[in-house]
Amino acid sequence: MSRPGSNREWIFWGRHDPLFAVASVPGREAGGDAPWTPEEFFETGRQYFADVYRHWQQFGVGSAHCVEIGCGSGRITRQLVEHFRRVTAVDVSPDQLQNARRLLGEDGRTVDLKLVSEPVLPLPDSSCDGVFSCEVFQHFDSHRPIATYLREANRVLVRGGTVCFQLPVQGVHPALFLSSRPRLATLRILRLLGRRRMMMYRQYPTALVLDLISRAKLQDGEMRLFHARGHSGLHAYFFARKA
């Protein structure tokens, strides 16, 4: 199984500026005019996730055990522990996981932080009732790791468990330089030169994402568009459940 090339960029940012990597607001980088404090960092996650969770509740969400794909420094992990009795949070960056463990403190007592290097969820079959991810899949080189993670979600979910994930879609989000072919070509060159400061950013056709959900044998796949506090523009979230 091939590893997403974006792992290398994320590992770089986890080592050099973990909070800014998660919440990339100009001026909030380490050494900037107003670098993130842990309190501010978690407050952005609280406001953002409240809007996301409202839609997840409407679709149907459990409360026993949630798996978070790409937890970073724990900005959303901190919110998940408010709604699930147990959380397993995975990431490819050891520095991000170490930072999450430190920042979560006592709030992380029900969180199991796990390092992964491939799109595999290190959990037994039928062991959780929720799978969540945001601002992660858009950084993969292609849709293939997304497809693998969705198959993994189906494997680890109990019957009726649900998946909730964010992914920018074409035709809804503006076509930015971030997702343009010239930028992606430039990134490939920079990778060959050992540079890690530019992250991959991709948008996908809605039909392709829904097809990936179906191929993973998840049912009732749907996309919802809504505003989330602390983020500009519409956010596209996909929901599905295990039969």
mmCIF file of C-alpha atoms in Angstrom:
data_model
loop_
_atom_site.group_PDB
_atom_site.id
_atom_site.type_symbol
_atom_site.label_atom_id
_atom_site.label_comp_id
_atom_site.label_asym_id
_atom_site.label_seq_id
_atom_site.Cartn_x
_atom_site.Cartn_y
_atom_site.Cartn_z
ATOM 1 C CA MET A 1 0.000 0.000 0.000
ATOM 2 C CA SER A 2 1.479 3.359 -1.025
ATOM 3 C CA ARG A 3 1.810 6.139 1.509
ATOM 4 C CA PRO A 4 0.316 9.563 0.719
ATOM 5 C CA GLY A 5 3.114 11.896 -0.399
ATOM 6 C CA SER A 6 1.527 14.623 1.703
ATOM 7 C CA ASN A 7 2.750 12.779 4.810
ATOM 8 C CA ARG A 8 6.145 14.401 4.327
ATOM 9 C CA GLU A 9 4.762 17.940 4.269
ATOM 10 C CA TRP A 10 2.632 17.301 7.329
ATOM 11 C CA ILE A 11 5.541 15.790 9.261
ATOM 12 C CA PHE A 12 7.586 18.899 8.380
ATOM 13 C CA TRP A 13 4.895 21.260 9.661
ATOM 14 C CA GLY A 14 4.297 19.174 12.761
ATOM 15 C CA ARG A 15 7.929 19.665 13.659
ATOM 16 C CA HIS A 16 8.220 23.372 12.791
ATOM 17 C CA ASP A 17 4.844 24.987 13.546
ATOM 18 C CA PRO A 18 2.137 22.500 14.583
ATOM 19 C CA LEU A 19 -0.627 24.963 15.553
ATOM 20 C CA PHE A 20 -0.265 27.145 12.456
ATOM 21 C CA ALA A 21 -0.265 24.007 10.294
ATOM 22 C CA VAL A 22 -3.735 23.197 11.620
ATOM 23 C CA ALA A 23 -5.124 26.759 11.701
ATOM 24 C CA SER A 24 -3.219 28.634 8.993
ATOM 25 C CA VAL A 25 -4.319 32.202 9.707
ATOM 26 C CA PRO A 26 -1.802 34.847 8.549
ATOM 27 C CA GLY A 27 -0.013 36.379 11.493
ATOM 28 C CA ARG A 28 -0.698 33.426 13.814
ATOM 29 C CA GLU A 29 2.412 31.476 12.855
ATOM 30 C CA ALA A 30 5.163 30.872 15.417
ATOM 31 C CA GLY A 31 7.263 34.031 15.458
ATOM 32 C CA GLY A 32 4.433 36.058 13.904
ATOM 33 C CA ASP A 33 2.651 39.104 15.289
ATOM 34 C CA ALA A 34 0.174 37.010 17.308
ATOM 35 C CA PRO A 35 1.096 33.310 17.405
ATOM 36 C CA TRP A 36 -1.628 30.930 18.515
ATOM 37 C CA THR A 37 -2.068 30.323 22.206
ATOM 38 C CA PRO A 38 -3.496 26.923 23.205
ATOM 39 C CA GLU A 39 -6.641 28.627 24.523
ATOM 40 C CA GLU A 40 -7.297 30.459 21.271
ATOM 41 C CA PHE A 41 -6.439 27.383 19.240
ATOM 42 C CA PHE A 42 -8.988 25.217 21.054
ATOM 43 C CA GLU A 43 -11.628 27.963 20.985
ATOM 44 C CA THR A 44 -11.528 28.008 17.178
ATOM 45 C CA GLY A 45 -12.112 24.263 17.257
ATOM 46 C CA ARG A 46 -15.014 24.611 19.688
ATOM 47 C CA GLN A 47 -16.827 27.169 17.532
ATOM 48 C CA TYR A 48 -16.169 25.296 14.305
ATOM 49 C CA PHE A 49 -17.150 21.831 15.528
ATOM 50 C CA ALA A 50 -20.390 23.036 17.125
ATOM 51 C CA ASP A 51 -21.762 23.759 13.645
ATOM 52 C CA VAL A 52 -20.433 20.494 12.226
ATOM 53 C CA TYR A 53 -21.798 18.397 15.098
ATOM 54 C CA ARG A 54 -25.282 19.852 14.665
ATOM 55 C CA HIS A 55 -25.410 18.324 11.172
ATOM 56 C CA TRP A 56 -23.879 15.064 12.358
ATOM 57 C CA GLN A 57 -26.602 14.826 14.995
ATOM 58 C CA GLN A 58 -29.269 15.299 12.347
ATOM 59 C CA PHE A 59 -27.771 12.504 10.257
ATOM 60 C CA GLY A 60 -27.239 10.249 13.259
ATOM 61 C CA VAL A 61 -24.211 10.027 15.541
ATOM 62 C CA GLY A 62 -23.198 7.670 18.325
ATOM 63 C CA SER A 63 -21.534 8.427 21.644
ATOM 64 C CA ALA A 64 -19.369 5.404 22.515
ATOM 65 C CA HIS A 65 -16.129 5.441 20.496
ATOM 66 C CA CYS A 66 -15.009 7.816 17.724
ATOM 67 C CA VAL A 67 -11.975 7.522 15.479
ATOM 68 C CA GLU A 68 -10.470 10.797 14.235
ATOM 69 C CA ILE A 69 -8.352 10.644 11.097
ATOM 70 C CA GLY A 70 -5.633 13.309 11.109
ATOM 71 C CA CYS A 71 -5.956 14.783 14.588
ATOM 72 C CA GLY A 72 -3.007 17.183 14.420
ATOM 73 C CA SER A 73 -2.504 18.943 17.759
ATOM 74 C CA GLY A 74 -5.958 17.943 19.005
ATOM 75 C CA ARG A 75 -8.046 20.976 18.061
ATOM 76 C CA ILE A 76 -11.088 18.827 17.174
ATOM 77 C CA THR A 77 -10.064 15.901 19.368
ATOM 78 C CA ARG A 78 -10.741 18.195 22.321
ATOM 79 C CA GLN A 79 -14.319 18.623 21.054
ATOM 80 C CA LEU A 80 -14.879 14.933 20.332
ATOM 81 C CA VAL A 81 -14.186 13.969 23.951
ATOM 82 C CA GLU A 82 -17.225 16.047 24.901
ATOM 83 C CA HIS A 83 -19.484 13.793 22.825
ATOM 84 C CA PHE A 84 -17.857 10.347 22.897
ATOM 85 C CA ARG A 85 -16.846 8.250 25.887
ATOM 86 C CA ARG A 86 -13.688 7.193 24.065
ATOM 87 C CA VAL A 87 -11.680 8.687 21.182
ATOM 88 C CA THR A 88 -8.916 7.140 19.089
ATOM 89 C CA ALA A 89 -7.009 9.864 17.237
ATOM 90 C CA VAL A 90 -4.479 9.007 14.515
ATOM 91 C CA ASP A 91 -1.907 11.140 12.730
ATOM 92 C CA VAL A 92 1.225 10.675 10.622
ATOM 93 C CA SER A 93 3.241 13.300 12.536
ATOM 94 C CA PRO A 94 4.866 12.204 15.810
ATOM 95 C CA ASP A 95 5.399 15.868 16.723
ATOM 96 C CA GLN A 96 1.712 16.682 16.254
ATOM 97 C CA LEU A 97 0.756 13.722 18.448
ATOM 98 C CA GLN A 98 3.225 14.757 21.137
ATOM 99 C CA ASN A 99 1.846 18.291 21.021
ATOM 100 C CA ALA A 100 -1.730 16.998 21.212
ATOM 101 C CA ARG A 101 -0.882 14.890 24.262
ATOM 102 C CA ARG A 102 0.661 17.901 25.993
ATOM 103 C CA LEU A 103 -2.110 20.359 25.116
ATOM 104 C CA LEU A 104 -5.006 18.038 25.894
ATOM 105 C CA GLY A 105 -3.687 17.294 29.366
ATOM 106 C CA GLU A 106 -6.419 15.888 31.596
ATOM 107 C CA ASP A 107 -8.950 16.357 28.791
ATOM 108 C CA GLY A 108 -7.081 13.633 26.921
ATOM 109 C CA ARG A 109 -7.535 10.903 29.514
ATOM 110 C CA THR A 110 -10.106 9.130 27.292
ATOM 111 C CA VAL A 111 -8.068 9.667 24.110
ATOM 112 C CA ASP A 112 -5.780 7.055 22.565
ATOM 113 C CA LEU A 113 -3.280 8.804 20.262
ATOM 114 C CA LYS A 114 -1.801 6.561 17.579
ATOM 115 C CA LEU A 115 0.913 7.141 14.972
ATOM 116 C CA VAL A 116 0.179 5.826 11.460
ATOM 117 C CA SER A 117 2.169 5.958 8.239
ATOM 118 C CA GLU A 118 -0.442 4.541 5.857
ATOM 119 C CA PRO A 119 -4.227 4.953 5.461
ATOM 120 C CA VAL A 120 -4.977 2.194 7.956
ATOM 121 C CA LEU A 121 -6.990 2.468 11.172
ATOM 122 C CA PRO A 122 -5.227 0.440 13.907
ATOM 123 C CA LEU A 123 -8.430 -0.893 15.435
ATOM 124 C CA PRO A 124 -10.338 -4.189 15.453
ATOM 125 C CA ASP A 125 -13.378 -4.755 13.252
ATOM 126 C CA SER A 126 -16.675 -3.318 14.512
ATOM 127 C CA SER A 127 -15.066 -1.427 17.385
ATOM 128 C CA CYS A 128 -16.399 2.135 17.065
ATOM 129 C CA ASP A 129 -19.608 3.975 16.242
ATOM 130 C CA GLY A 130 -18.157 7.133 14.678
ATOM 131 C CA VAL A 131 -15.382 8.085 12.244
ATOM 132 C CA PHE A 132 -14.497 11.754 11.749
ATOM 133 C CA SER A 133 -12.031 13.773 9.673
ATOM 134 C CA CYS A 134 -11.719 17.402 8.614
ATOM 135 C CA GLU A 135 -9.160 19.329 6.565
ATOM 136 C CA VAL A 136 -7.137 16.185 5.958
ATOM 137 C CA PHE A 137 -8.331 14.396 2.808
ATOM 138 C CA GLN A 138 -7.925 17.564 0.724
ATOM 139 C CA HIS A 139 -4.138 17.345 1.199
ATOM 140 C CA PHE A 140 -3.713 13.855 -0.260
ATOM 141 C CA ASP A 141 -2.053 13.449 -3.649
ATOM 142 C CA SER A 142 -5.106 11.669 -5.063
ATOM 143 C CA HIS A 143 -8.412 10.098 -4.072
ATOM 144 C CA ARG A 144 -6.869 6.664 -3.484
ATOM 145 C CA PRO A 145 -5.987 7.152 0.214
ATOM 146 C CA ILE A 146 -9.492 8.559 0.753
ATOM 147 C CA ALA A 147 -10.975 5.399 -0.750
ATOM 148 C CA THR A 148 -8.794 3.268 1.522
ATOM 149 C CA TYR A 149 -9.775 5.235 4.640
ATOM 150 C CA LEU A 150 -13.463 4.859 3.763
ATOM 151 C CA ARG A 151 -13.056 1.098 3.427
ATOM 152 C CA GLU A 152 -11.280 1.117 6.779
ATOM 153 C CA ALA A 153 -14.134 3.162 8.250
ATOM 154 C CA ASN A 154 -16.597 0.510 7.117
ATOM 155 C CA ARG A 155 -14.448 -2.190 8.678
ATOM 156 C CA VAL A 156 -14.083 -0.580 12.124
ATOM 157 C CA LEU A 157 -17.636 0.765 12.440
ATOM 158 C CA VAL A 158 -20.377 -1.161 14.180
ATOM 159 C CA ARG A 159 -23.636 -1.645 12.288
ATOM 160 C CA GLY A 160 -25.386 1.712 12.085
ATOM 161 C CA GLY A 161 -22.202 3.630 12.942
ATOM 162 C CA THR A 162 -21.619 6.789 10.940
ATOM 163 C CA VAL A 163 -18.784 8.570 9.188
ATOM 164 C CA CYS A 164 -18.511 12.363 8.918
ATOM 165 C CA PHE A 165 -15.754 13.965 6.856
ATOM 166 C CA GLN A 166 -14.989 17.269 5.145
ATOM 167 C CA LEU A 167 -13.716 17.601 1.586
ATOM 168 C CA PRO A 168 -13.775 20.614 -0.784
ATOM 169 C CA VAL A 169 -15.811 19.980 -3.925
ATOM 170 C CA GLN A 170 -15.637 21.446 -7.394
ATOM 171 C CA GLY A 171 -18.378 23.882 -8.355
ATOM 172 C CA VAL A 172 -18.998 24.963 -4.763
ATOM 173 C CA HIS A 173 -15.637 26.173 -3.563
ATOM 174 C CA PRO A 174 -13.893 28.791 -5.698
ATOM 175 C CA ALA A 175 -11.152 27.602 -8.025
ATOM 176 C CA LEU A 176 -8.122 28.974 -6.219
ATOM 177 C CA PHE A 177 -4.428 28.980 -7.045
ATOM 178 C CA LEU A 178 -4.070 26.554 -4.119
ATOM 179 C CA SER A 179 -5.732 23.829 -6.184
ATOM 180 C CA SER A 180 -4.494 24.914 -9.616
ATOM 181 C CA ARG A 181 -2.403 22.721 -11.880
ATOM 182 C CA PRO A 182 0.538 25.193 -11.931
ATOM 183 C CA ARG A 183 0.729 25.135 -8.124
ATOM 184 C CA LEU A 184 0.540 21.337 -7.938
ATOM 185 C CA ALA A 185 3.252 21.078 -10.594
ATOM 186 C CA THR A 186 5.401 23.525 -8.626
ATOM 187 C CA LEU A 187 4.873 21.459 -5.478
ATOM 188 C CA ARG A 188 6.093 18.323 -7.223
ATOM 189 C CA ILE A 189 9.301 20.123 -8.195
ATOM 190 C CA LEU A 190 9.798 21.457 -4.684
ATOM 191 C CA ARG A 191 9.352 17.935 -3.311
ATOM 192 C CA LEU A 192 12.175 16.719 -5.540
ATOM 193 C CA LEU A 193 14.325 19.523 -4.108
ATOM 194 C CA GLY A 194 13.494 18.518 -0.553
ATOM 195 C CA ARG A 195 11.224 21.503 0.170
ATOM 196 C CA ARG A 196 8.236 20.885 2.439
ATOM 197 C CA ARG A 197 6.552 24.260 2.955
ATOM 198 C CA MET A 198 3.768 23.889 0.377
ATOM 199 C CA MET A 199 0.885 21.541 1.118
ATOM 200 C CA MET A 200 -1.093 19.747 -1.554
ATOM 201 C CA TYR A 201 -4.687 21.018 -1.850
ATOM 202 C CA ARG A 202 -7.274 19.305 -4.048
ATOM 203 C CA GLN A 203 -10.964 19.690 -4.800
ATOM 204 C CA TYR A 204 -13.074 16.764 -6.003
ATOM 205 C CA PRO A 205 -16.264 16.247 -8.016
ATOM 206 C CA THR A 206 -19.158 15.526 -5.672
ATOM 207 C CA ALA A 207 -20.143 12.484 -7.750
ATOM 208 C CA LEU A 208 -16.677 10.961 -7.297
ATOM 209 C CA VAL A 209 -16.786 11.317 -3.497
ATOM 210 C CA LEU A 210 -20.268 9.776 -3.306
ATOM 211 C CA ASP A 211 -19.052 6.941 -5.531
ATOM 212 C CA LEU A 212 -16.090 6.329 -3.185
ATOM 213 C CA ILE A 213 -18.560 6.096 -0.303
ATOM 214 C CA SER A 214 -20.675 3.591 -2.202
ATOM 215 C CA ARG A 215 -17.661 1.506 -3.250
ATOM 216 C CA ALA A 216 -16.627 1.327 0.417
ATOM 217 C CA LYS A 217 -20.023 -0.352 1.004
ATOM 218 C CA LEU A 218 -21.233 2.512 3.184
ATOM 219 C CA GLN A 219 -24.849 3.515 2.660
ATOM 220 C CA ASP A 220 -27.016 6.660 2.724
ATOM 221 C CA GLY A 221 -24.123 8.793 1.509
ATOM 222 C CA GLU A 222 -24.960 12.479 1.325
ATOM 223 C CA MET A 223 -23.228 15.840 1.087
ATOM 224 C CA ARG A 224 -24.217 18.877 3.157
ATOM 225 C CA LEU A 225 -23.122 22.459 2.554
ATOM 226 C CA PHE A 226 -23.107 24.882 5.459
ATOM 227 C CA HIS A 227 -21.226 27.734 7.088
ATOM 228 C CA ALA A 228 -19.001 26.919 10.054
ATOM 229 C CA ARG A 229 -17.918 29.602 12.476
ATOM 230 C CA GLY A 230 -14.307 30.657 12.189
ATOM 231 C CA HIS A 231 -14.089 29.604 8.537
ATOM 232 C CA SER A 232 -15.037 31.619 5.491
ATOM 233 C CA GLY A 233 -17.372 30.349 2.782
ATOM 234 C CA LEU A 234 -19.357 27.147 2.607
ATOM 235 C CA HIS A 235 -18.001 23.896 3.945
ATOM 236 C CA ALA A 236 -18.774 20.581 2.233
ATOM 237 C CA TYR A 237 -19.253 17.627 4.584
ATOM 238 C CA PHE A 238 -20.071 14.058 3.628
ATOM 239 C CA PHE A 239 -22.034 11.632 5.796
ATOM 240 C CA ALA A 240 -22.626 7.902 5.484
ATOM 241 C CA ARG A 241 -23.416 4.922 7.681
ATOM 242 C CA LYS A 242 -22.530 1.255 7.892
ATOM 243 C CA ALA A 243 -25.388 -1.026 6.903
#
